[in-house]
Backbone as a ProteinNet text record, in pm:
[ID]
protein_1_A
[PRIMARY]
MTNYTYDNNSPWYEDRSTIYNVTIGDGVTSIGNYAFYYCSSLTSITIPDNVTSIGNYAFEYCSSLTSITNGNGVTSIGNYAFRYCRSLTSITIPDGVTSIGDNAFLNCAELSTVRYLGENQPSCGLTIFGGTKVKRVEVPMTYKESLFGEYEILKPTNYFTIDNLPPAYAIIRAGIFLFPLIIPWLIHK
[TERTIARY]
9261.6	9360.9	9375.2	9393.6	9399.9	9515.9	9507	9616.6	9686.9	9813.3	9902.7	9982.3	10055.4	10140.4	10282.1	10373.3	10509.3	10507.1	10422.9	10414.9	10312.5	10214.9	10114.6	10133.9	10226.9	10267.8	10165.1	10181.1	10101.2	10117	10022.3	10029.6	10154	10193.6	10309.6	10442.9	10443.3	10566.1	10678.9	10650.8	10760.4	10816.5	10749.1	10789.9	10844.4	10856.3	10882.1	11012.9	11117.6	11235.5	11219.3	11110.3	11088.4	10981.8	10936.3	10844.1	10913.7	10898.5	10972.4	10881.4	10763.5	10671.1	10532.1	10468.6	10333.4	10238.9	10128.8	10019.8	9899.4	9855.6	9744.7	9613.8	9528.9	9399.3	9299.7	9211	9114.8	9013.6	8992.1	8895.7	8951.9	9078.8	9145.8	9135.3	9094.4	9082.9	9183.5	9260.1	9360.8	9470.4	9593.9	9707.8	9729	9709.9	9716.8	9855.2	9851.8	9981	10061.3	10193.6	10287.5	10255.6	10183.9	10140.1	10258	10351.9	10464.9	10594.2	10593.8	10695.5	10814.6	10932.1	11053.9	11053.4	10980.3	10991	11113.1	11226	11361.4	11390.2	11322.4	11348.8	11253.5	11150.2	11048.5	11107.5	11088.9	11142.8	11034.7	10918.8	10813.7	10681.5	10602.1	10459.4	10376.5	10256.4	10159.8	10035.4	9993	9884.7	9770	9653	9549.2	9470.9	9391.3	9316.2	9219.9	9177.5	9075.9	9138.1	9264.7	9331.2	9338.6	9281.9	9279	9382.8	9432.5	9536.6	9642.5	9758.7	9869.2	9904.9	9894.3	9912.5	10045.6	10050.7	10182.3	10270.3	10394.6	10499.4	10470.4	10375.3	10330.1	10445.2	10540.7	10650.6	10791.5	10788.2	10905.7	11015.9	11140.8	11248	11233.2	11167	11164.9	11285.2	11397.4	11525.1	11560	11499.3	11522.5	11413	11318.7	11210.9	11267.4	11240.6	11288.4	11170.7	11059.5	10945.5	10808.1	10751.8	10611.3	10521.1	10422.7	10327.1	10204.3	10178.3	10069.9	9944.2	9836.3	9703.5	9655.3	9568.5	9521.1	9425.1	9387.3	9293	9354.8	9482	9558.3	9536.4	9486.9	9462	9548.7	9599.8	9692.4	9796.5	9914.1	10031.7	10073.3	10073.8	10096.3	10231.7	10247.4	10372	10469.5	10598.2	10693.7	10660.1	10566.1	10515.6	10625.7	10722.4	10827.1	10968.8	10974.5	11103.2	11203.7	11327.6	11439.4	11412.2	11340	11331.6	11450.4	11568.4	11692.6	11728.2	11662.1	11691.5	11592.9	11497.8	11396.9	11468	11459.5	11520.9	11423.2	11301.6	11201.7	11061.2	10975.9	10838.1	10750.8	10632.7	10529.6	10413.1	10378.4	10269.8	10144.1	10036.6	9918.1	9848.4	9772.8	9712.7	9611.6	9552.4	9453.1	9501.7	9639.6	9693.6	9674.7	9607.4	9582	9663.2	9722.9	9812.1	9929.3	10040	10162.2	10213.2	10224.2	10256.5	10401.2	10426.7	10561.6	10660.8	10776.2	10886.7	10844.2	10748.5	10700.2	10808.8	10902.6	11010.3	11149.1	11145.9	11269.3	11377.6	11504.9	11609.4	11595.9	11521.9	11531.4	11650.6	11765.7	11891.6	11915.1	11866.3	11885.3	11765.9	11666.3	11554.5	11603	11590	11630.9	11526.4	11429.9	11326.3	11190.6	11114.5	10980.6	10896.2	10789.8	10693.9	10562.2	10501.6	10368.1	10275.3	10162.9	10074.3	9961	9942.2	9833.6	9854.4	9749.7	9758.8	9771.2	9722.8	9730	9818.9	9890.4	9985	9910.4	9946.6	9884.6	9936	9872.1	9918.1	10041.3	10149.5	10276.9	10328.6	10361.5	10417.7	10561.2	10619.1	10758.5	10859	10954.4	11067	11033.5	10932.9	10888.5	10992.1	11097.2	11204.1	11341	11340.6	11464.4	11558.8	11686.4	11783.6	11777	11728	11722.5	11808.3	11811.4	11881.7	11786.4	11664.4	11562.3	11604	11607.7	11635.5	11511.1	11431.1	11303.6	11207.3	11085.3	10981.8	10926	10918.3	10869.2	10714.8	10658.7	10511.2	10460.1	10332.5	10279.4	10277.5	10260.5	10261.2	10140.3	10032.7	9920.8	9930.5	10046.1	10059	10049.9	9970.7	9938.4	10025.9	10117.9	10193.2	10337	10412.8	10555.6	10648.6	10607	10691.1	10603.1	10672	10603.1	10657	10578.8	10617.1	10738	10854.8	10967.7	11067.1	11017.3	11103.4	11072.4	11176.4	11156.5	11078.1	11014.8	10944.4	11012.8	10994	11043.5	10926.2	10884.2	10787.7	10845.3	10774.1	10835.8	10845.6	10934.8	10950.9	10868	10819.6	10747.8	10828.7	10958.1	11044.9	11186.1	11255.7	11394.9	11501	11621.6	11733.1	11814.1	11896.3	11987.5	12077.5	12112.6	12202.3	12132.4	12001	11927.7	11909.9	11947.2	11911.6	12033.4	12010.1	12122	12163	12292.3	12346	12273.4	12204.6	12134	12006.7	11950.6	11825.8	11833.1	11744.4	11726.9	11575.6	11532.4	11395.4	11381.8	11286.7	11258.1	11128.8	11121.9	10995.4	10926.2	10808.4	10716	10576.5	10556.2	10436.2	10438.8	10332.2	10329.3	10358.3	10398.3	10430.3	10583.2	10619.9	10769.3	10792.1	10884.5	10913.7	11054.1	11076.4	11214.5	11270.1	11395.6	11468.1	11590.5	11616.5	11741.4	11853.9	11955.8	12075.1	12183.9	12257.6	12363.2	12461.7	12519.7	12621.1	12741.9	12765.8	12876.5	12859.7	12733.3	12711.5	12707.6	12688.7	12680	12809.8	12792.5	12905.2	13013.7
8103.1	8007.6	7991	7868.6	7835.1	7902.6	7930.4	7975.3	7851.6	7861.1	7748.4	7808.7	7720.2	7760.5	7703	7746.9	7695.8	7542.9	7492.9	7352.4	7269.4	7343.7	7280.4	7343	7281.4	7329.2	7316.9	7387.2	7377.3	7236.3	7186.1	7057.7	7045.6	7152.8	7151.9	7180.5	7181.1	7215.7	7120.2	6988.8	6892.2	6913.4	6970.7	6997.9	7143	7218.5	7358.8	7392.3	7305.8	7335	7321.1	7260.5	7238.4	7338.4	7431	7527.8	7652.4	7685.3	7801.8	7920.9	7900.4	8006.6	7974.5	8074.2	8050.7	8157.5	8112.1	8199.7	8175.5	8267.6	8245.5	8240	8149.6	8131.4	8244.1	8261.7	8371.6	8349.3	8232.2	8212.2	8240.7	8272.4	8284.1	8433.9	8459.2	8602	8637.5	8537.5	8569.3	8466	8514.4	8418.7	8395.2	8269.9	8242.8	8254.4	8264.3	8264.1	8140.9	8158.6	8059.7	7979.1	8032.8	7954.8	7907.8	7995.9	7965	7973.2	7962.8	7971.2	7875.5	7937.7	7864.5	7793.6	7844.5	7798.2	7866.6	7816.7	7878.3	7884.9	7803.9	7817.4	7900.9	7951.6	8029	8160.2	8191.8	8312.8	8412.8	8372.5	8472.5	8431.9	8535.8	8516.2	8611.1	8568.1	8659.1	8646.7	8766.6	8771.3	8847.7	8787.9	8849.2	8953.3	9031.8	9148.4	9098	8975	8925.4	8901.4	8891.9	8868.6	8995	8998.4	9113.6	9120.2	9003.8	9003.9	8902.4	8937.7	8848.9	8826.7	8701.5	8660.1	8677.9	8663.8	8673.7	8561.7	8583	8490.1	8420.6	8474.7	8400.8	8366.9	8451	8426.7	8436.2	8421.2	8437.2	8323.7	8371.7	8283.2	8233.8	8303.7	8275.4	8349.5	8296.8	8367.8	8385.6	8309	8331.6	8423	8469.8	8554.4	8683.1	8697.6	8826	8910.7	8844.4	8911	8888.9	9003.5	8993.5	9080.1	9015.9	9091.4	9103	9217.3	9238	9277.2	9216.1	9257.2	9383.1	9452.7	9587.4	9566.7	9441.8	9419.4	9407	9390.7	9374.8	9490.4	9476.4	9584.5	9565.6	9443.1	9426.6	9327.5	9364.7	9278.2	9242.6	9117.2	9073.4	9094.9	9068.4	9073.2	8969	9013.9	8926.9	8863	8906.4	8847.5	8813.8	8899.8	8879.6	8881.4	8865.8	8864.6	8762.9	8803.6	8717.3	8681.3	8757.9	8738.2	8819.6	8759.2	8833.2	8871.9	8804.8	8838.9	8945.7	8984	9085.5	9220.7	9284.6	9418.5	9529.8	9506.8	9609.6	9554.6	9643.9	9606.6	9724.1	9699.2	9800.3	9769.1	9854.6	9838.1	9905.2	9823.8	9875.8	9992.7	10070.7	10186.1	10154.2	10033.1	9991.7	9940.1	9924.6	9874.7	9978.5	9926.3	10017.6	9982.5	9858.5	9821.8	9736.7	9765.9	9685.3	9648.3	9517.4	9464.9	9485.9	9457.1	9466.5	9386.7	9442.8	9370.8	9301.5	9353.7	9295	9252.6	9342	9319.5	9311.4	9280.2	9274.4	9183.7	9234.6	9161.8	9113.4	9182.6	9163.5	9243.1	9179.4	9249.3	9327.6	9284.4	9352.5	9448.7	9457.8	9552.6	9697.8	9765.9	9908.8	9995.1	9946.3	10031.4	9984.5	10084.6	10061.1	10171.5	10129.3	10221.9	10198.4	10305.2	10299.7	10378	10315.4	10383.2	10456.6	10460.7	10526.1	10674.6	10745.7	10887.2	10900.2	10805.1	10815.3	10708.8	10741.3	10644.3	10536.1	10413	10305	10294.7	10225.9	10199.1	10107.2	10158.2	10088	10031.4	9906.5	9846.8	9884	9819	9853.7	9802.9	9884.2	9842.3	9761.5	9818	9738.6	9710.3	9804	9783.2	9771.7	9722.9	9707.8	9600.2	9627.9	9537.2	9531.2	9642.7	9648.7	9768.6	9791.5	9906.6	10029	10019	10122.2	10247.1	10361.4	10481.6	10576.7	10558.3	10639.5	10556.9	10595.6	10527.6	10621.5	10565.4	10645.5	10643.6	10766.5	10788	10871.5	10872.9	10961.6	11109.8	11196.4	11340.4	11374	11291.9	11316.3	11264.8	11199	11147.3	11262.1	11243.6	11352.7	11367.2	11272.9	11274.7	11321.7	11350.6	11391.3	11273.8	11166.2	11044.3	10921.7	10808.3	10677.8	10599.5	10586.6	10523	10605.6	10542.5	10616.8	10658.3	10643.3	10657.6	10791.4	10849.5	10962.6	10922.7	11018.8	10993.7	11058.6	11003.4	11066.8	11078.8	11200.8	11224.4	11247.2	11209.8	11225.5	11375.3	11418.7	11556.6	11570.8	11692	11716.5	11789	11792.4	11846	11777.3	11791.9	11733.1	11831.9	11800.3	11896.9	11850.2	11941.5	11905.4	11786.2	11771.6	11655.4	11516.5	11518.6	11395.9	11350	11441.7	11415	11401.9	11345.6	11338.8	11480.2	11493.2	11629.7	11711.9	11649	11720.6	11782.8	11758.8	11808.4	11875.2	11972.6	12036.3	12049	12063.4	12078.3	12209.5	12297.8	12414.2	12394.4	12431	12419.7	12547.8	12546.2	12656.1	12631	12668.6	12634.8	12486	12417	12270.3	12199.3	12278.9	12215.3	12204.2	12105.2	12082.7	12099.5	12177.1	12201.7	12150.7	12061.7	12017.6	12123.1	12144.6	12231.1	12159.1	12168.4	12110.6	12205.5	12153.7	12239.7	12195	12287.5	12240.5	12164.6	12067.8	11984	12064.8	12186.6	12266.3	12304	12321.8	12377	12264	12143	12035.8	12015.3	11960.4	11941	11853.1
10686.1	10710.1	10860.7	10905.5	11046.7	11108	11240.3	11316	11365.9	11364.2	11411	11531.9	11591.3	11703.2	11680.8	11764.8	11761.9	11774.2	11861.5	11886.9	11796.2	11746.4	11661.3	11518.8	11438.7	11318	11200.6	11099.7	10975.8	10913.7	10836.6	10773	10681.9	10624.5	10531.5	10605.1	10730.8	10801.4	10775.1	10764.2	10737.3	10598.4	10500.4	10369.6	10348.7	10459.1	10453.9	10374.9	10373.3	10300.2	10151	10105.2	9961.6	9905.4	9988.7	9940.8	9898.7	9761.9	9704.4	9673.1	9627.2	9597.8	9655.3	9700.5	9760.8	9694.9	9645.2	9603.3	9686.1	9769.9	9854.2	9768.1	9796.4	9715.4	9739.3	9642	9647.2	9763.8	9811.2	9916.5	10051.6	10069.6	10192.8	10238.1	10360.4	10406.3	10507.4	10569.4	10660.1	10649.9	10675.3	10680.5	10828.8	10870.2	11020.4	11085	11218.3	11295.5	11253.1	11241	11212.5	11084.3	10992.6	10876.2	10787.6	10768.7	10687.8	10759.9	10892.3	10985	10934.3	10924.7	10894.1	10759.8	10662.3	10527.2	10463.9	10494	10467.8	10321.9	10229.5	10088.3	10017.8	10087.1	10022.9	9971	9841.1	9776.1	9743.4	9717.1	9677	9735.2	9767.2	9814.5	9744.6	9698.8	9635.7	9724.5	9774.1	9864.5	9789.5	9762.3	9692.5	9770.3	9701.3	9762.1	9873.1	9872	9970.5	10104.5	10117.2	10246.3	10319.8	10438.9	10525.1	10636.5	10675.4	10790.3	10765.9	10818.4	10818.8	10960.2	11004.7	11146.5	11206.8	11339.2	11407.9	11365.4	11343.1	11306.3	11170.7	11089.2	10965.1	10873.9	10853.5	10767.4	10837.6	10964.7	11042.4	10998.7	10985.9	10944.1	10799.8	10711.7	10575.9	10511.8	10543.2	10513.3	10372.3	10281.7	10130.6	10066.4	10139	10086.7	10026.7	9893.5	9829.1	9772.4	9756.5	9690.3	9766.7	9797	9856.2	9765.6	9710.7	9633.5	9724	9782.1	9882.5	9801.8	9844	9793.8	9866.3	9808.7	9867.2	9973.9	10013.1	10121.3	10259.1	10264.8	10395.1	10477.1	10602.8	10697	10823.3	10851.1	10969.5	10936.6	10987.8	10982.6	11127.3	11156.8	11297.2	11353.5	11477.8	11548.7	11488	11462.6	11415.8	11281.7	11205.9	11080.9	10987.2	10969.9	10869.5	10936.1	11062.2	11131.5	11072.5	11057.8	11003.5	10858	10780.8	10637.4	10584.5	10597	10574.2	10429.8	10332.5	10190	10138.6	10214.3	10170.2	10167.6	10047.2	10031.1	10025.5	9987.1	9983.3	10015.1	10060.1	10089.3	10059.2	10001.1	9986.4	10068.6	10161.5	10255.6	10194.7	10170	10109.7	10193.8	10122.5	10192.2	10294.4	10285.9	10381.9	10512.9	10527.6	10650.9	10766.2	10869.2	10988.4	11098.6	11103.8	11217.2	11170.9	11235.3	11205	11339.9	11366.2	11505.5	11543.1	11665.6	11720.5	11642.3	11608.3	11546.1	11414.8	11346.1	11225.5	11121.3	11109.7	11010.8	11081.4	11210	11284.8	11224.8	11214.8	11165.3	11020.9	10936.6	10793.4	10743.8	10763.1	10753	10623.7	10507.9	10387.2	10352.4	10429.3	10402	10415.5	10303.2	10306	10248.1	10172.2	10104.4	10150.9	10210.4	10254.5	10197.4	10128.3	10073.4	10139.8	10183.7	10242.1	10152.3	10109.9	10012.4	10073.7	10197.4	10265.6	10297.1	10336.6	10378.5	10526.2	10604.9	10752.2	10807.8	10913.5	10969.3	11035.8	11007.6	11086	11225.3	11311	11448.9	11433.1	11483.3	11464.5	11601.1	11602.4	11724.6	11745.7	11838.5	11881	11767	11744.7	11662.3	11536.1	11462	11344.8	11235.6	11229.4	11132.1	11202.6	11328.3	11396.6	11327.3	11329.9	11274.6	11116.9	11053.8	10913.9	10869.9	10734.8	10685.7	10657.7	10707	10685.1	10767.1	10688.3	10753.6	10754.6	10648.7	10632.8	10552.7	10555.7	10481	10373.7	10249.3	10138.8	10148.1	10143.3	10156.8	10043.2	10011	9908.5	9953.3	9857.1	9883.7	9981.2	9981.1	10060.9	10202.4	10235.3	10373.5	10474.8	10579.6	10673.4	10801	10817.9	10940.9	10917	11015.7	10997.6	11019.1	11074.9	11092	11059.2	11036.3	11024.1	11134.6	11242.7	11362.8	11415.7	11432.3	11480.2	11363.7	11243.6	11126.9	11053.4	10994.5	10904	10783.6	10717.7	10600.7	10482.2	10356.6	10241.8	10141.7	10111.4	10012.8	9875.1	9773.6	9635.8	9605.7	9532	9488.1	9354.6	9334.1	9213.8	9108.8	9123.9	9020.9	9032.2	8917	8919.8	8911.9	8942.5	8928.7	8809.6	8767.7	8657.7	8688.7	8811.3	8853.8	8831.2	8821.8	8802.6	8663.6	8572.5	8421.5	8339.3	8219.5	8124.3	8088.7	8052.2	8027.6	7919.9	7830.3	7718	7760.4	7885.6	7927.1	8055.8	8079.1	8209.8	8222.2	8349	8373.1	8453.6	8415.1	8487.5	8552.2	8671.4	8757.4	8734.5	8685	8670.4	8724.6	8844.2	8915.7	8934.8	8884.9	8896.2	8768.3	8666.7	8535.9	8519.5	8443	8415.4	8264.7	8233.5	8090	8053.6	7966.1	7925.2	7829.4	7846.4	7749.9	7703.7	7579.9	7527.4	7552	7612.2	7643.3	7549.4	7486.6	7394.5	7476.4	7401.8	7460.2	7517.6	7465.1	7514.3	7655.2	7708.4	7837	7945.4	7905.7	8003.5	8085.8	8203.5	8293.4	8232.3
[MASK]
+++++++++++++++++++++++++++++++++++++++++++++++++++++++++++++++++++++++++++++++++++++++++++++++++++++++++++++++++++++++++++++++++++++++++++++++++++++++++++++++++++++++++++++++++++++++++++++

């Protein structure tokens, strides 16, 4: 997809307020700079596996965006790519991503959940989640770093506690195996 600029807008720029859903075609390998800039009615985007890069400012000011389905081919997310996507609450970053540009998710005010599927930390620009509700990034057990950029990480646990379960069940951790036990209703809290 062509790179556009602030002054040289995409061909659909004049219709941007009527674009609600975007599915990137299979022949596209990159989403250009400013490609969907200020598409304020855009609510969902589907990015196929063949797309390897998301350009600078590609979805900036897409303030209604709530859903991003990322293909597994994405390796780079550009500077300010999703800035001011204020309705976005969660994002999953594919394991192939090796770089996330400066302020990529800046001021995505409702963003609180970030999942990264890779084992190695990508190169992270400045303040990638500034102005969001993100406190930590969810990573797989195999993640090799102690932080994700400047953010704490949260690895999944491999056992549950009684507080997480219905009162009729308890889980006992025995090595790596989990065994459910039925607890009589009289014992539950």
